[in-house]
PDB file of C-alpha atoms in Angstrom:
ATOM      1  CA  UNK A  97     111.681  74.374 111.715  1.00 86.00           C
ATOM      2  CA  UNK A  98     114.311  75.202 108.505  1.00 91.00           C
ATOM      3  CA  UNK A  99     116.662  76.825 110.954  1.00 95.00           C
ATOM      4  CA  UNK A 100     116.825  78.996 113.892  1.00 95.00           C
ATOM      5  CA  UNK A 101     117.019  82.659 113.391  1.00 96.00           C
ATOM      6  CA  UNK A 102     118.730  84.986 115.155  1.00 96.00           C
ATOM      7  CA  UNK A 103     120.233  88.317 114.930  1.00 95.00           C
ATOM      8  CA  UNK A 104     123.006  87.671 116.668  1.00 96.00           C
ATOM      9  CA  UNK A 105     124.245  85.022 114.352  1.00 97.00           C
ATOM     10  CA  UNK A 106     127.389  84.584 113.662  1.00 97.00           C
ATOM     11  CA  UNK A 107     128.845  85.806 117.826  1.00 98.00           C
ATOM     12  CA  UNK A 108     130.416  82.824 119.862  1.00 98.00           C
ATOM     13  CA  UNK A 109     128.367  82.984 121.994  1.00 98.00           C
ATOM     14  CA  UNK A 110     123.750  83.538 122.085  1.00 97.00           C
ATOM     15  CA  UNK A 111     121.079  83.239 125.019  1.00 97.00           C
ATOM     16  CA  UNK A 112     118.163  81.678 123.316  1.00 96.00           C
ATOM     17  CA  UNK A 113     114.989  83.194 124.713  1.00 95.00           C
ATOM     18  CA  UNK A 114     111.559  83.966 124.921  1.00 94.00           C
ATOM     19  CA  UNK A 115     109.438  82.983 122.346  1.00 91.00           C
ATOM     20  CA  UNK A 116     112.651  81.623 119.548  1.00 92.00           C
ATOM     21  CA  UNK A 117     113.614  79.176 123.159  1.00 94.00           C
ATOM     22  CA  UNK A 118     109.534  77.858 123.460  1.00 91.00           C
ATOM     23  CA  UNK A 119     109.982  77.003 119.461  1.00 88.00           C
ATOM     24  CA  UNK A 120     113.930  75.153 120.279  1.00 91.00           C
ATOM     25  CA  UNK A 121     111.769  72.984 123.537  1.00 89.00           C
ATOM     26  CA  UNK A 122     109.026  72.318 120.725  1.00 88.00           C
ATOM     27  CA  UNK A 123     111.527  70.697 118.978  1.00 88.00           C
ATOM     28  CA  UNK A 124     112.780  68.248 122.045  1.00 91.00           C
ATOM     29  CA  UNK A 125     116.253  69.626 121.948  1.00 92.00           C
ATOM     30  CA  UNK A 126     118.725  68.643 125.188  1.00 94.00           C
ATOM     31  CA  UNK A 127     122.486  69.498 126.008  1.00 96.00           C
ATOM     32  CA  UNK A 128     124.933  68.075 122.501  1.00 96.00           C
ATOM     33  CA  UNK A 129     122.409  68.796 119.628  1.00 97.00           C
ATOM     34  CA  UNK A 130     123.693  70.655 117.099  1.00 96.00           C
ATOM     35  CA  UNK A 131     121.384  72.968 114.770  1.00 95.00           C
ATOM     36  CA  UNK A 132     121.870  75.582 111.950  1.00 96.00           C
ATOM     37  CA  UNK A 133     121.457  79.566 113.411  1.00 96.00           C
ATOM     38  CA  UNK A 134     120.629  82.335 111.019  1.00 96.00           C
ATOM     39  CA  UNK A 135     120.958  85.936 111.184  1.00 96.00           C
ATOM     40  CA  UNK A 136     118.965  86.409 107.323  1.00 95.00           C
ATOM     41  CA  UNK A 137     122.011  88.963 106.810  1.00 93.00           C
ATOM     42  CA  UNK A 138     124.693  87.948 106.372  1.00 91.00           C
ATOM     43  CA  UNK A 139     123.618  84.550 104.023  1.00 88.00           C
ATOM     44  CA  UNK A 140     126.267  82.368 106.120  1.00 93.00           C
ATOM     45  CA  UNK A 141     124.869  79.164 108.184  1.00 94.00           C
ATOM     46  CA  UNK A 142     125.507  78.793 110.849  1.00 97.00           C
ATOM     47  CA  UNK A 143     125.921  75.626 113.146  1.00 97.00           C
ATOM     48  CA  UNK A 144     125.469  75.423 116.808  1.00 98.00           C
ATOM     49  CA  UNK A 145     126.288  72.827 118.935  1.00 98.00           C
ATOM     50  CA  UNK A 146     123.236  72.939 122.385  1.00 97.00           C
ATOM     51  CA  UNK A 147     125.794  74.270 125.521  1.00 97.00           C
ATOM     52  CA  UNK A 148     123.444  74.030 129.517  1.00 96.00           C
ATOM     53  CA  UNK A 149     119.059  74.243 128.564  1.00 95.00           C
ATOM     54  CA  UNK A 150     117.966  76.224 131.486  1.00 95.00           C
ATOM     55  CA  UNK A 151     114.121  76.403 132.972  1.00 92.00           C
ATOM     56  CA  UNK A 152     113.813  79.888 130.441  1.00 94.00           C
ATOM     57  CA  UNK A 153     116.239  79.861 128.251  1.00 96.00           C
ATOM     58  CA  UNK A 154     119.218  77.978 125.949  1.00 97.00           C
ATOM     59  CA  UNK A 155     122.755  78.442 125.785  1.00 97.00           C
ATOM     60  CA  UNK A 156     124.488  77.829 122.575  1.00 98.00           C
ATOM     61  CA  UNK A 157     128.551  78.133 121.616  1.00 98.00           C
ATOM     62  CA  UNK A 158     129.774  78.617 117.428  1.00 98.00           C
ATOM     63  CA  UNK A 159     131.251  75.140 115.781  1.00 98.00           C
ATOM     64  CA  UNK A 160     130.977  76.378 112.560  1.00 95.00           C
ATOM     65  CA  UNK A 161     130.291  79.096 110.254  1.00 95.00           C
ATOM     66  CA  UNK A 162     129.918  78.503 106.603  1.00 90.00           C
ATOM     67  CA  UNK A 163     128.148  80.063 103.125  1.00 79.00           C
ATOM     68  CA  UNK A 164     125.430  80.338 101.978  1.00 72.00           C
ATOM     69  CA  UNK A 165     124.731  80.834  98.538  1.00 77.00           C
ATOM     70  CA  UNK A 166     122.116  83.518  98.448  1.00 79.00           C
ATOM     71  CA  UNK A 167     119.258  83.510  96.163  1.00 85.00           C
ATOM     72  CA  UNK A 168     118.316  86.514  94.672  1.00 89.00           C
ATOM     73  CA  UNK A 169     114.304  88.562  96.259  1.00 95.00           C
ATOM     74  CA  UNK A 170     115.177  91.597  93.780  1.00 95.00           C
ATOM     75  CA  UNK A 171     110.851  91.792  93.349  1.00 98.00           C
ATOM     76  CA  UNK A 172     108.958  94.358  95.109  1.00 98.00           C
ATOM     77  CA  UNK A 173     105.643  95.740  94.970  1.00 99.00           C
ATOM     78  CA  UNK A 174     103.478  98.628  96.668  1.00 99.00           C
ATOM     79  CA  UNK A 175     100.276  98.071  98.055  1.00 98.00           C
ATOM     80  CA  UNK A 176      98.187 100.764  99.782  1.00 98.00           C
ATOM     81  CA  UNK A 177      97.704 100.142 102.848  1.00 97.00           C
ATOM     82  CA  UNK A 178      95.117  98.857 104.850  1.00 97.00           C
ATOM     83  CA  UNK A 179      94.126  96.918 108.458  1.00 96.00           C
ATOM     84  CA  UNK A 180      97.481  95.192 110.553  1.00 97.00           C
ATOM     85  CA  UNK A 181      95.855  92.327 111.298  1.00 97.00           C
ATOM     86  CA  UNK A 182      95.445  91.722 107.664  1.00 97.00           C
ATOM     87  CA  UNK A 183      98.676  92.701 106.399  1.00 98.00           C
ATOM     88  CA  UNK A 184     100.493  90.592 108.980  1.00 98.00           C
ATOM     89  CA  UNK A 185      98.098  87.834 108.235  1.00 98.00           C
ATOM     90  CA  UNK A 186      99.320  87.944 104.162  1.00 99.00           C
ATOM     91  CA  UNK A 187     102.813  88.782 105.472  1.00 99.00           C
ATOM     92  CA  UNK A 188     104.069  84.887 105.411  1.00 98.00           C
ATOM     93  CA  UNK A 189     102.648  84.058 101.945  1.00 98.00           C
ATOM     94  CA  UNK A 190     104.452  87.012 100.484  1.00 99.00           C
ATOM     95  CA  UNK A 191     107.642  85.633 101.618  1.00 98.00           C
ATOM     96  CA  UNK A 192     107.408  82.233 101.238  1.00 98.00           C
ATOM     97  CA  UNK A 193     106.858  83.418  97.577  1.00 98.00           C
ATOM     98  CA  UNK A 194     110.087  85.652  97.245  1.00 98.00           C
ATOM     99  CA  UNK A 195     108.685  89.146  97.619  1.00 98.00           C
ATOM    100  CA  UNK A 196     112.088  91.283  98.020  1.00 98.00           C
ATOM    101  CA  UNK A 197     110.823  94.842  98.488  1.00 98.00           C
ATOM    102  CA  UNK A 198     106.957  95.283 100.412  1.00 99.00           C
ATOM    103  CA  UNK A 199     105.885  98.524  99.688  1.00 99.00           C
ATOM    104  CA  UNK A 200     103.458 100.543 101.889  1.00 98.00           C
ATOM    105  CA  UNK A 201     101.176 103.649 100.041  1.00 98.00           C
ATOM    106  CA  UNK A 202      99.185 106.292 102.493  1.00 97.00           C
ATOM    107  CA  UNK A 203      95.966 106.284  99.433  1.00 96.00           C
ATOM    108  CA  UNK A 204      92.483 107.531 100.019  1.00 95.00           C
ATOM    109  CA  UNK A 205      90.957 104.894 100.917  1.00 94.00           C
ATOM    110  CA  UNK A 206      93.465 103.985 103.782  1.00 92.00           C
ATOM    111  CA  UNK A 207      92.553 104.853 107.136  1.00 77.00           C
ATOM    112  CA  UNK A 208      94.577 107.039 108.317  1.00 70.00           C
ATOM    113  CA  UNK A 209      95.279 106.113 111.688  1.00 82.00           C
ATOM    114  CA  UNK A 210      96.590 102.740 110.688  1.00 90.00           C
ATOM    115  CA  UNK A 211      99.878 102.789 111.646  1.00 93.00           C
ATOM    116  CA  UNK A 212     102.788 100.021 110.552  1.00 96.00           C
ATOM    117  CA  UNK A 213     105.133  98.654 113.025  1.00 98.00           C
ATOM    118  CA  UNK A 214     107.389  97.103 111.214  1.00 98.00           C
ATOM    119  CA  UNK A 215     109.714  95.827 113.748  1.00 96.00           C
ATOM    120  CA  UNK A 216     106.304  93.277 114.052  1.00 97.00           C
ATOM    121  CA  UNK A 217     106.353  92.758 110.361  1.00 98.00           C
ATOM    122  CA  UNK A 218     109.760  91.213 110.653  1.00 97.00           C
ATOM    123  CA  UNK A 219     109.767  89.202 113.436  1.00 96.00           C
ATOM    124  CA  UNK A 220     106.735  87.789 111.099  1.00 97.00           C
ATOM    125  CA  UNK A 221     108.861  87.139 108.201  1.00 98.00           C
ATOM    126  CA  UNK A 222     111.678  85.792 110.017  1.00 97.00           C
ATOM    127  CA  UNK A 223     109.003  83.034 111.608  1.00 95.00           C
ATOM    128  CA  UNK A 224     108.371  82.108 107.878  1.00 98.00           C
ATOM    129  CA  UNK A 225     112.403  81.963 107.355  1.00 97.00           C
ATOM    130  CA  UNK A 226     112.337  79.811 109.620  1.00 95.00           C
ATOM    131  CA  UNK A 227     110.289  77.406 108.273  1.00 94.00           C
ATOM    132  CA  UNK A 228     110.579  78.120 104.137  1.00 96.00           C
ATOM    133  CA  UNK A 229     114.352  77.511 104.700  1.00 94.00           C
ATOM    134  CA  UNK A 230     114.629  81.896 102.777  1.00 95.00           C
ATOM    135  CA  UNK A 231     117.934  83.535 103.701  1.00 93.00           C
ATOM    136  CA  UNK A 232     117.669  87.369 104.018  1.00 94.00           C
ATOM    137  CA  UNK A 233     114.254  88.782 105.365  1.00 96.00           C
ATOM    138  CA  UNK A 234     111.683  91.028 103.236  1.00 97.00           C
ATOM    139  CA  UNK A 235     112.514  94.679 102.800  1.00 98.00           C
ATOM    140  CA  UNK A 236     109.987  97.713 103.961  1.00 99.00           C
ATOM    141  CA  UNK A 237     109.577 100.974 103.118  1.00 98.00           C
ATOM    142  CA  UNK A 238     105.832 103.740 104.076  1.00 98.00           C
ATOM    143  CA  UNK A 239     105.479 106.873 101.872  1.00 98.00           C
ATOM    144  CA  UNK A 240     102.809 108.543 103.579  1.00 96.00           C
ATOM    145  CA  UNK A 241     100.543 109.435 100.304  1.00 96.00           C
ATOM    146  CA  UNK A 242     100.803 109.217  97.012  1.00 97.00           C
ATOM    147  CA  UNK A 243     102.675 112.175  95.467  1.00 98.00           C
ATOM    148  CA  UNK A 244     105.483 111.106  97.577  1.00 98.00           C
ATOM    149  CA  UNK A 245     105.243 107.446  96.584  1.00 98.00           C
ATOM    150  CA  UNK A 246     105.542 108.679  93.062  1.00 98.00           C
ATOM    151  CA  UNK A 247     108.623 111.332  93.908  1.00 98.00           C
ATOM    152  CA  UNK A 248     110.451 108.028  94.217  1.00 98.00           C
ATOM    153  CA  UNK A 249     108.677 105.752  91.375  1.00 98.00           C
ATOM    154  CA  UNK A 250     108.712 106.866  88.469  1.00 91.00           C
ATOM    155  CA  UNK A 251     108.028 103.203  86.623  1.00 95.00           C
ATOM    156  CA  UNK A 252     104.312 102.396  88.595  1.00 98.00           C
ATOM    157  CA  UNK A 253     101.245 100.337  86.900  1.00 98.00           C
ATOM    158  CA  UNK A 254      98.262 100.290  89.312  1.00 97.00           C
ATOM    159  CA  UNK A 255      96.505  96.847  89.904  1.00 96.00           C
ATOM    160  CA  UNK A 256      93.045  98.082  88.513  1.00 90.00           C
ATOM    161  CA  UNK A 257      89.310  95.898  87.180  1.00 81.00           C
ATOM    162  CA  UNK A 258      89.347  97.689  83.942  1.00 82.00           C
ATOM    163  CA  UNK A 259      93.173  97.570  83.246  1.00 89.00           C
ATOM    164  CA  UNK A 260      94.772  95.652  80.634  1.00 93.00           C
ATOM    165  CA  UNK A 261      96.534  92.103  80.497  1.00 94.00           C
ATOM    166  CA  UNK A 262      99.703  91.393  82.269  1.00 94.00           C
ATOM    167  CA  UNK A 263     100.329  90.457  78.771  1.00 93.00           C
ATOM    168  CA  UNK A 264     101.470  93.465  78.821  1.00 93.00           C
ATOM    169  CA  UNK A 265     103.601  93.831  81.888  1.00 95.00           C
ATOM    170  CA  UNK A 266     106.815  95.345  81.354  1.00 93.00           C
ATOM    171  CA  UNK A 267     108.595  95.426  84.781  1.00 94.00           C
ATOM    172  CA  UNK A 268     107.041  97.800  86.125  1.00 97.00           C
ATOM    173  CA  UNK A 269     106.054  98.435  90.097  1.00 98.00           C
ATOM    174  CA  UNK A 270     103.151  97.326  89.954  1.00 98.00           C
ATOM    175  CA  UNK A 271     100.554  98.943  93.319  1.00 98.00           C
ATOM    176  CA  UNK A 272      97.359  97.394  94.696  1.00 98.00           C
ATOM    177  CA  UNK A 273      94.658  99.315  96.165  1.00 96.00           C
ATOM    178  CA  UNK A 274      93.323  99.531  99.232  1.00 95.00           C
ATOM    179  CA  UNK A 275      89.247  97.802  99.345  1.00 89.00           C
ATOM    180  CA  UNK A 276      86.880  99.918  96.808  1.00 86.00           C
ATOM    181  CA  UNK A 277      90.221 100.390  94.644  1.00 90.00           C
ATOM    182  CA  UNK A 278      91.805 104.172  93.888  1.00 94.00           C
ATOM    183  CA  UNK A 279      90.303 107.693  93.897  1.00 94.00           C
ATOM    184  CA  UNK A 280      90.188 109.729  90.352  1.00 94.00           C
ATOM    185  CA  UNK A 281      92.474 111.517  91.542  1.00 95.00           C
ATOM    186  CA  UNK A 282      95.481 108.215  91.845  1.00 96.00           C
ATOM    187  CA  UNK A 283      93.737 107.048  88.643  1.00 94.00           C
ATOM    188  CA  UNK A 284      94.227 110.162  87.049  1.00 95.00           C
ATOM    189  CA  UNK A 285      98.256 110.500  87.932  1.00 96.00           C
ATOM    190  CA  UNK A 286      98.992 106.962  87.106  1.00 95.00           C
ATOM    191  CA  UNK A 287      98.666 106.151  83.950  1.00 90.00           C
ATOM    192  CA  UNK A 288      98.933 102.057  83.654  1.00 95.00           C
ATOM    193  CA  UNK A 289      96.635 100.029  84.766  1.00 96.00           C
ATOM    194  CA  UNK A 290      96.986  95.891  84.872  1.00 97.00           C
ATOM    195  CA  UNK A 291      93.749  94.334  85.710  1.00 93.00           C
ATOM    196  CA  UNK A 292      93.581  90.412  86.561  1.00 92.00           C
ATOM    197  CA  UNK A 293      91.662  87.721  85.026  1.00 89.00           C
ATOM    198  CA  UNK A 294      89.090  86.938  88.152  1.00 88.00           C
ATOM    199  CA  UNK A 295      85.771  87.968  87.042  1.00 86.00           C
ATOM    200  CA  UNK A 296      84.974  88.676  91.080  1.00 89.00           C
ATOM    201  CA  UNK A 297      85.609  91.422  92.599  1.00 88.00           C
ATOM    202  CA  UNK A 298      89.623  90.771  94.852  1.00 92.00           C
ATOM    203  CA  UNK A 299      89.915  92.356  97.713  1.00 95.00           C
ATOM    204  CA  UNK A 300      93.045  93.701  98.286  1.00 96.00           C
ATOM    205  CA  UNK A 301      95.075  91.002 100.023  1.00 97.00           C
ATOM    206  CA  UNK A 302      94.326  88.448  97.638  1.00 97.00           C
ATOM    207  CA  UNK A 303      95.172  90.765  94.994  1.00 96.00           C
ATOM    208  CA  UNK A 304      97.729  91.128  96.390  1.00 98.00           C
ATOM    209  CA  UNK A 305      98.901  87.665  96.918  1.00 98.00           C
ATOM    210  CA  UNK A 306      98.121  86.544  93.168  1.00 97.00           C
ATOM    211  CA  UNK A 307     100.713  88.961  92.055  1.00 97.00           C
ATOM    212  CA  UNK A 308     103.121  87.630  93.725  1.00 98.00           C
ATOM    213  CA  UNK A 309     101.843  84.313  93.156  1.00 97.00           C
ATOM    214  CA  UNK A 310     101.794  84.904  89.137  1.00 96.00           C
ATOM    215  CA  UNK A 311     105.517  86.269  88.931  1.00 96.00           C
ATOM    216  CA  UNK A 312     107.343  84.336  91.516  1.00 97.00           C
ATOM    217  CA  UNK A 313     104.944  80.500  91.973  1.00 90.00           C
TER     218      UNK A 313
END
């Protein structure tokens, strides 16, 4: 763990409980130890001293704060809504690679009864940040349809099996489909498409991880 995440980092005192406290116990910290805490919003590193450890909580006191030189995470990608369990398993990889914004879009091949818990997604990314050292949380957006999505973004290109080479990519917002890809109506609405070099059909989560890896790794 590179640091501890707490949305209230910066306060004079922090009370660490629940899952974050279990992480501290796993590190076998003791009273008087110091640890870095971040809120993943203001770019600062906060150093806290552990003043007291109880059975289910730890009391931390702020020692000092330092400004961290923040990295820029400006790569955005759109992803047709798939099973939330699949998304949750994929998020840490996208977070580590440096995706700045993940845009979810309900498409024809998305199952409409899937409901996305963005708060839970944020917690998953926060845990990933603790491990990889990333200093800001990934942003999320949700659009109820392709039409609504395209009303907000006009420079969109889909990832399709027979699309043109990504060597011709010019900062389009890449859009990865659900299992089964895109419907003919959706293909007609998005004029440009790119393809990956894989000779095999990729799962949706494999395709989005491959795209992020190509541009960020």
